[in-house]
mmCIF file of C-alpha atoms in Angstrom:
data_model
loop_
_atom_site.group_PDB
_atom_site.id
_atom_site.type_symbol
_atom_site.label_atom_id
_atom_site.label_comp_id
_atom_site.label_asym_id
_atom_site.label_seq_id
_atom_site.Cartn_x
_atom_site.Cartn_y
_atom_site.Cartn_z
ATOM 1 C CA UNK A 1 64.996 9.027 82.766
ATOM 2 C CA UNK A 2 68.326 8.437 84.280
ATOM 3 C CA UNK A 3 69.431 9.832 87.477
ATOM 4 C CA UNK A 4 72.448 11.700 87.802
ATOM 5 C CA UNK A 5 75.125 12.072 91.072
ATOM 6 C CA UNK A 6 77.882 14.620 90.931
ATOM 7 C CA UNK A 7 80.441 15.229 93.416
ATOM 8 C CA UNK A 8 81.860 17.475 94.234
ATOM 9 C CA UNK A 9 78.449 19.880 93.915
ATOM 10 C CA UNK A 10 81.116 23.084 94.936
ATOM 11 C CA UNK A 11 84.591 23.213 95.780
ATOM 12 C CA UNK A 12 86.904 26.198 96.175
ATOM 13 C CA UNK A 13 90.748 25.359 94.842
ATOM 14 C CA UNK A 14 93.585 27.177 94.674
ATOM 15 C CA UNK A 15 95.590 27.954 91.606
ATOM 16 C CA UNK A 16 98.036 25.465 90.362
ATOM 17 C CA UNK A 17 95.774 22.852 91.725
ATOM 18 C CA UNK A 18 93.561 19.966 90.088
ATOM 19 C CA UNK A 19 90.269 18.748 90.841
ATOM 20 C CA UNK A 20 88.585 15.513 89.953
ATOM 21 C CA UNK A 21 84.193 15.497 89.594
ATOM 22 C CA UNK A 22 82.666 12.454 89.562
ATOM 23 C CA UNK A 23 79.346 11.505 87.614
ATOM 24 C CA UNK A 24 77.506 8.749 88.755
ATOM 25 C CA UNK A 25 74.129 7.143 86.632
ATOM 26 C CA UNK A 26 71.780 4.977 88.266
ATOM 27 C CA UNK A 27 71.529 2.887 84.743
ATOM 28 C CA UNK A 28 73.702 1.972 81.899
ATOM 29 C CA UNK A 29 73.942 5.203 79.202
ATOM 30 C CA UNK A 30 75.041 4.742 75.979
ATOM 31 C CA UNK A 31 76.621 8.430 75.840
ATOM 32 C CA UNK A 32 77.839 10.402 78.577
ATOM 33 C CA UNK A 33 78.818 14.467 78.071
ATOM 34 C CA UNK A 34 80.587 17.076 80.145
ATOM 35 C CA UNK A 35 80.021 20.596 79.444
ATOM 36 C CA UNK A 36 81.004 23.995 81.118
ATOM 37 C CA UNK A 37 78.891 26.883 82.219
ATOM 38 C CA UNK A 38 81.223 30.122 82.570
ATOM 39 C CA UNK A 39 79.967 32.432 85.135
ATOM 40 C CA UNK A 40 76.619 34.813 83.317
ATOM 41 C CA UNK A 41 77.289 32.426 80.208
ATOM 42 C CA UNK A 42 75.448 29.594 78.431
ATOM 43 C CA UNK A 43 76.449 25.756 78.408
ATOM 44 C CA UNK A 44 79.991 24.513 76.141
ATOM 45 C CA UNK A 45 80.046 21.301 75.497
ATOM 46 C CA UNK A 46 84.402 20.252 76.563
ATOM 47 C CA UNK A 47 84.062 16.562 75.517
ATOM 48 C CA UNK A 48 82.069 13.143 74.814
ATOM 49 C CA UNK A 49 83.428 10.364 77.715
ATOM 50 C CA UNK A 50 83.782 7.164 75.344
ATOM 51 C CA UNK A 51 83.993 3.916 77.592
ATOM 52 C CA UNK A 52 87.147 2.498 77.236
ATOM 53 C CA UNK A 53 88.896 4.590 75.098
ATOM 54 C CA UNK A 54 90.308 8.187 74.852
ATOM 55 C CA UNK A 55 87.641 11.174 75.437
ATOM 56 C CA UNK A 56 86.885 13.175 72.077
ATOM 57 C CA UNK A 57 87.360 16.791 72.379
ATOM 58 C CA UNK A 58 85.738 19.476 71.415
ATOM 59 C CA UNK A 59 87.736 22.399 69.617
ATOM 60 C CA UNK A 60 89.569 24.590 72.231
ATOM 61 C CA UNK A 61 90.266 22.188 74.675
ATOM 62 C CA UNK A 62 92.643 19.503 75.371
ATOM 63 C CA UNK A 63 92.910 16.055 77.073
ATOM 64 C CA UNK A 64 95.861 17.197 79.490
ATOM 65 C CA UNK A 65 93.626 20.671 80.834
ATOM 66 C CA UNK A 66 90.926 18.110 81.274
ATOM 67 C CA UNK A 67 91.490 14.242 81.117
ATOM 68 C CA UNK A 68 88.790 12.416 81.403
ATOM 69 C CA UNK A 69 87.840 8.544 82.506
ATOM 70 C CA UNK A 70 84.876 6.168 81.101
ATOM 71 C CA UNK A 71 85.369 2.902 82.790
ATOM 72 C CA UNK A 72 81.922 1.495 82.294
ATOM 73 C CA UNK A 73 78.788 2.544 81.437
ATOM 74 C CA UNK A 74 77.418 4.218 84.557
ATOM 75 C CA UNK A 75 80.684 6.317 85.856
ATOM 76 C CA UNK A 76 82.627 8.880 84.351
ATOM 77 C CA UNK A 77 85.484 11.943 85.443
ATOM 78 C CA UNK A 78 86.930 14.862 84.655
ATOM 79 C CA UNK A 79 90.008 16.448 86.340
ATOM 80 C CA UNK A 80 90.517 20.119 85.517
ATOM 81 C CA UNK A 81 94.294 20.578 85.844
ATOM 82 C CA UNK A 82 96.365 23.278 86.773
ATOM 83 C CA UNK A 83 93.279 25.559 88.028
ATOM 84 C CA UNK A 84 93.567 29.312 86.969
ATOM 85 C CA UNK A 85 90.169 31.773 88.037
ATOM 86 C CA UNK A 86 89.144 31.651 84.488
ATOM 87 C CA UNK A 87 88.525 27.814 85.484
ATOM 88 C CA UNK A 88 85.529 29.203 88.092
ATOM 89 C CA UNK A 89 82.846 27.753 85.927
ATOM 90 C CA UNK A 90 79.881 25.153 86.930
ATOM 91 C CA UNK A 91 80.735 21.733 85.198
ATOM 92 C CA UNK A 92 77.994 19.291 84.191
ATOM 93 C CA UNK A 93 78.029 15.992 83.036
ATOM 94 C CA UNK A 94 75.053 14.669 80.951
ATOM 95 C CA UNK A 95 73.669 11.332 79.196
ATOM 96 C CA UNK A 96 71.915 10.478 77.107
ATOM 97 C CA UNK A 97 71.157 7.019 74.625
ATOM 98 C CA UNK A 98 72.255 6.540 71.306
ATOM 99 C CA UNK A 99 69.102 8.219 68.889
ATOM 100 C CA UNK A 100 67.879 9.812 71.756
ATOM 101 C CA UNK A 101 67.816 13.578 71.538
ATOM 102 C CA UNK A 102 67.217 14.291 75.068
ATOM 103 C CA UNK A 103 69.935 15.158 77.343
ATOM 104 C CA UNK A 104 69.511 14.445 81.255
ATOM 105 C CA UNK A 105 71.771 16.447 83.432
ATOM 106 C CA UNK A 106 73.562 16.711 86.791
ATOM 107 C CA UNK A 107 73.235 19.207 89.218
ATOM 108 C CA UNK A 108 76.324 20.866 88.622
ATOM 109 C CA UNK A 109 79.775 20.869 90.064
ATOM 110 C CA UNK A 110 80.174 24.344 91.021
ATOM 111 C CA UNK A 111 83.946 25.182 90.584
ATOM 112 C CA UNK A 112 85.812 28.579 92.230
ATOM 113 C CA UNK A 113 89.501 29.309 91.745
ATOM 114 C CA UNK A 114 91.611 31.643 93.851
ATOM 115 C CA UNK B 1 75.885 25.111 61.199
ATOM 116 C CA UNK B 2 73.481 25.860 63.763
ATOM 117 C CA UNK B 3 72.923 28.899 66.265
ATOM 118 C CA UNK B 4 70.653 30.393 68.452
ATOM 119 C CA UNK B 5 69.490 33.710 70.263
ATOM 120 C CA UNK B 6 67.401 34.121 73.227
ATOM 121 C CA UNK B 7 66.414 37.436 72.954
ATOM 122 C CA UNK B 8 66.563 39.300 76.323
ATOM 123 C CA UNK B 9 69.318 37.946 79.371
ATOM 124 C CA UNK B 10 66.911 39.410 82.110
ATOM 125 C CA UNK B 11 63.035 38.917 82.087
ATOM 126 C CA UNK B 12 60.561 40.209 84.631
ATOM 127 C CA UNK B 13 56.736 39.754 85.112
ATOM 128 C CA UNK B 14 54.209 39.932 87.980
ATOM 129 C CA UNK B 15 52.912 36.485 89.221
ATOM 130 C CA UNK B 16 49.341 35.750 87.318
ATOM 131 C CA UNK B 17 51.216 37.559 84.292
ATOM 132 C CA UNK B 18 51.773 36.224 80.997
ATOM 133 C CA UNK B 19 55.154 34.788 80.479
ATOM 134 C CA UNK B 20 57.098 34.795 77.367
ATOM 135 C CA UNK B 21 60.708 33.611 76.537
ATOM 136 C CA UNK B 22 62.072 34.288 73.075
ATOM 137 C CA UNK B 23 64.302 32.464 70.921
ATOM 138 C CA UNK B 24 65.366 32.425 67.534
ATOM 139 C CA UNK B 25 67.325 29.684 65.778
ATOM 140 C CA UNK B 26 69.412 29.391 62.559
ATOM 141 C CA UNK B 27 69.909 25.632 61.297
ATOM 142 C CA UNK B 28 70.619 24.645 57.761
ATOM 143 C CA UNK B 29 68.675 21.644 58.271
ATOM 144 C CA UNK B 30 65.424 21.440 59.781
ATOM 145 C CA UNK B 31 66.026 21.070 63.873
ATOM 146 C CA UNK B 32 65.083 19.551 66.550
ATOM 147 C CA UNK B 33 64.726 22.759 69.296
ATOM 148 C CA UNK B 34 64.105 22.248 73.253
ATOM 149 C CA UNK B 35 63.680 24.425 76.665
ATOM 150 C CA UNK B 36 65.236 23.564 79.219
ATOM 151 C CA UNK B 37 65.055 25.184 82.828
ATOM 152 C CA UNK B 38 67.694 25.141 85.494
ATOM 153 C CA UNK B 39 66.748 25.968 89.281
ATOM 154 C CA UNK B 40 69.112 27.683 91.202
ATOM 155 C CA UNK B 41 71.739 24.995 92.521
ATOM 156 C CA UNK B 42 70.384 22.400 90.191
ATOM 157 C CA UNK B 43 71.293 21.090 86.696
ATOM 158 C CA UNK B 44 69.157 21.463 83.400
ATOM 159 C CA UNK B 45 65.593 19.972 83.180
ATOM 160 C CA UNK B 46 63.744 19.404 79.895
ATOM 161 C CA UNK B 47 60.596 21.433 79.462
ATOM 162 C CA UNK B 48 59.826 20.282 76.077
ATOM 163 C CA UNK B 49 61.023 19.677 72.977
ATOM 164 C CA UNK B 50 59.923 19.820 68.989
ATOM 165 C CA UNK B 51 60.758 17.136 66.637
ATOM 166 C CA UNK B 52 59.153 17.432 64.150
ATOM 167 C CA UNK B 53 55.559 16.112 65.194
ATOM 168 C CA UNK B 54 52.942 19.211 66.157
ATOM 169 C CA UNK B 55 54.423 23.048 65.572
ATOM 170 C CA UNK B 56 52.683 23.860 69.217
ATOM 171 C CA UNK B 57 54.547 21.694 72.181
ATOM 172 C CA UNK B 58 53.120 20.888 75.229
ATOM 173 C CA UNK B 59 55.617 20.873 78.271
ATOM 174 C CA UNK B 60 56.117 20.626 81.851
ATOM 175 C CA UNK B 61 54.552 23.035 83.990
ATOM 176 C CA UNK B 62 51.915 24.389 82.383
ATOM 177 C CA UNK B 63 54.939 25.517 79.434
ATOM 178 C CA UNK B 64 54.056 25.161 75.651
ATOM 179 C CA UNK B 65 56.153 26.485 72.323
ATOM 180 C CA UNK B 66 55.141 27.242 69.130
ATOM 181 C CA UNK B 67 57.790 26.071 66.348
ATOM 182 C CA UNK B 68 57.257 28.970 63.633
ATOM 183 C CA UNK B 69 59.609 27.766 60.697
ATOM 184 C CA UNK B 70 59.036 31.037 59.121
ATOM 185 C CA UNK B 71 59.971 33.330 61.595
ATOM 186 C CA UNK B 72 62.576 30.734 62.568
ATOM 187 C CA UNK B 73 61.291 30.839 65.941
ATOM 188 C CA UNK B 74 60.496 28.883 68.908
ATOM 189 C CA UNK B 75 59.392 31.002 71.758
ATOM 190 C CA UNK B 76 58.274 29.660 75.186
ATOM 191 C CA UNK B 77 54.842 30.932 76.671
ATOM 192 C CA UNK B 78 53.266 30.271 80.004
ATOM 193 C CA UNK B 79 49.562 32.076 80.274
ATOM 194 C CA UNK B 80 50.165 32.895 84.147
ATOM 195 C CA UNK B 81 53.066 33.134 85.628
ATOM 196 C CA UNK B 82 53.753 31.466 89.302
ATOM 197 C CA UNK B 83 56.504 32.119 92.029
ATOM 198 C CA UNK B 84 58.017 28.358 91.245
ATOM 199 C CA UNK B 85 58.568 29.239 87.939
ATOM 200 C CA UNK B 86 61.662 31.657 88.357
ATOM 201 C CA UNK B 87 64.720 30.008 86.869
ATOM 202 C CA UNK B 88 66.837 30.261 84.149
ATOM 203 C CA UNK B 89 65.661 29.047 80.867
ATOM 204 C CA UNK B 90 67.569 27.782 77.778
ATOM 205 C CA UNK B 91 66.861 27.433 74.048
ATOM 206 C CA UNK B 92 68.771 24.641 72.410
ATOM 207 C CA UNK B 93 68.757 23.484 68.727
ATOM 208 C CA UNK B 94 70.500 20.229 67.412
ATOM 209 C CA UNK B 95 69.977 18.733 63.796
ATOM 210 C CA UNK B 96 68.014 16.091 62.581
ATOM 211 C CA UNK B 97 70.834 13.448 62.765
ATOM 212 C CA UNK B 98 69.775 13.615 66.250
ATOM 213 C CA UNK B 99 73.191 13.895 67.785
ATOM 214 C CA UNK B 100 73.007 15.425 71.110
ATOM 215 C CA UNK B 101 76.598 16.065 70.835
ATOM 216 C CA UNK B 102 75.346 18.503 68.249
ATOM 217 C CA UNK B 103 72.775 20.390 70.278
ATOM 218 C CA UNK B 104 73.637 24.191 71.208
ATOM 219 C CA UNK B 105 72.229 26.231 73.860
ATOM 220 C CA UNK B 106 71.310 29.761 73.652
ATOM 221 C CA UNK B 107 72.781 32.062 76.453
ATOM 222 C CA UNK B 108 69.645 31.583 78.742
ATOM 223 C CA UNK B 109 67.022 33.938 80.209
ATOM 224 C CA UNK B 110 66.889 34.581 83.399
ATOM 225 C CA UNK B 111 63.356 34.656 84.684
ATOM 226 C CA UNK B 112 62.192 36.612 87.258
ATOM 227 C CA UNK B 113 58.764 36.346 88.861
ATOM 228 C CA UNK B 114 57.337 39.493 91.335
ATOM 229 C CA UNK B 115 54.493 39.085 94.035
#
């Protein structure tokens, strides 16, 4: 299965601030996922990353809290914008292949706000 | 629409002990249901997964779930637990479109193994 690179894997930001986490595959993916992990809370999926076109979003959140890039099959980011504390969350981006059910996950980017 | 409950946040046992993870699902079409486990510090790892084939998985680890259709259930057994084994464990359920942008997680079980 595919192997997944995040960076930052934690950060601490201040409020008002934005942050940009990178996920880098090691092989072409047809899909590629981002999903938050609220502190004592299970995994919300924010958006699907489509290559070369706009990011679709799931309901409750929005392209300008979180834009995100595709530019090719192996890369994708996701800036969280204008940090509050409710942002402290662990972000994770995923992939997986079209008819596959199986997701393969990063390690986390483990977010705190102050 | 499609939901699911792990039963229990929190669950303890002794090392050699039997482990058991519980989760319920609610689908209105028949699912597709996974474990996953996450180590602290690390992301999500698939311990197995039911499609469909066999009602008792096999998984990683020494793992295996039974899909009961009846009880709507999919709970995740180990016969002895090990110190390696304490993580956080989540129950996900997608439908049989197979769209993982579809699957949803249950809010996880903690796992906690004593000496």
């Amino acid at each position: 299965s595919a192997v997944i690179s995040q960076k930052p894997s934690r950060d601490i930001c201040q409020r008002g601030t934005s942050l940009t986490i990178q996920c880098q595959v090691d092989s072409q993916v047809t899909m590629m996922f981002w999903y938050r992990q609220q502190p004592g809370q299970s995994l919300t999926l924010i958006a699907t990353a489509n290559q070369g076109s706009e990011a679709t979003y799931e309901s409750g959140f929005v392209i300008d809290k979180f834009p995100i890039s595709r530019p090719n099959l192996t890369f994708s980011t996701l800036t969280v914008s204008n940090m509050s504390p409710e942002d402290s969350s662990i972000y994770l981006c995923s992939v997986t292949n079209t008819g596959a059910n199986v997701l393969t996950f990063g390690a986390g980017s483990r977010l705190t706000v102050l | 629409a499609q939901s699911v409950t792990q039963l229990g946040s929190h669950v303890s046992v002794s090392e050699g002990a039997l482990v058991l993870l519980r989760c319920n699902y609610s689908s209105s079409v028949p699912p597709y249901l996974f474990w996953y486990v996450q180590y602290p510090n690390q992301g999500l790892q698939l311990l197995l997964k039911y499609t469909s084939a066999a009602t008792l998985v096999k998984g990683i680890n020494g793992f295996e779930a039974e899909f009961k259709k009846s009880e709507t259930s999919f709970h995740l057994t180990k016969p002895s637990a090990h110190m390696s084994d304490a993580a956080e464990y989540f129950c996900a359920v997608s439908d049989r479109k197979g769209s993982a942008r579809q699957l949803t997680f249950g809010s996880g079980t903690q796992l906690t193994v004593l000496p």
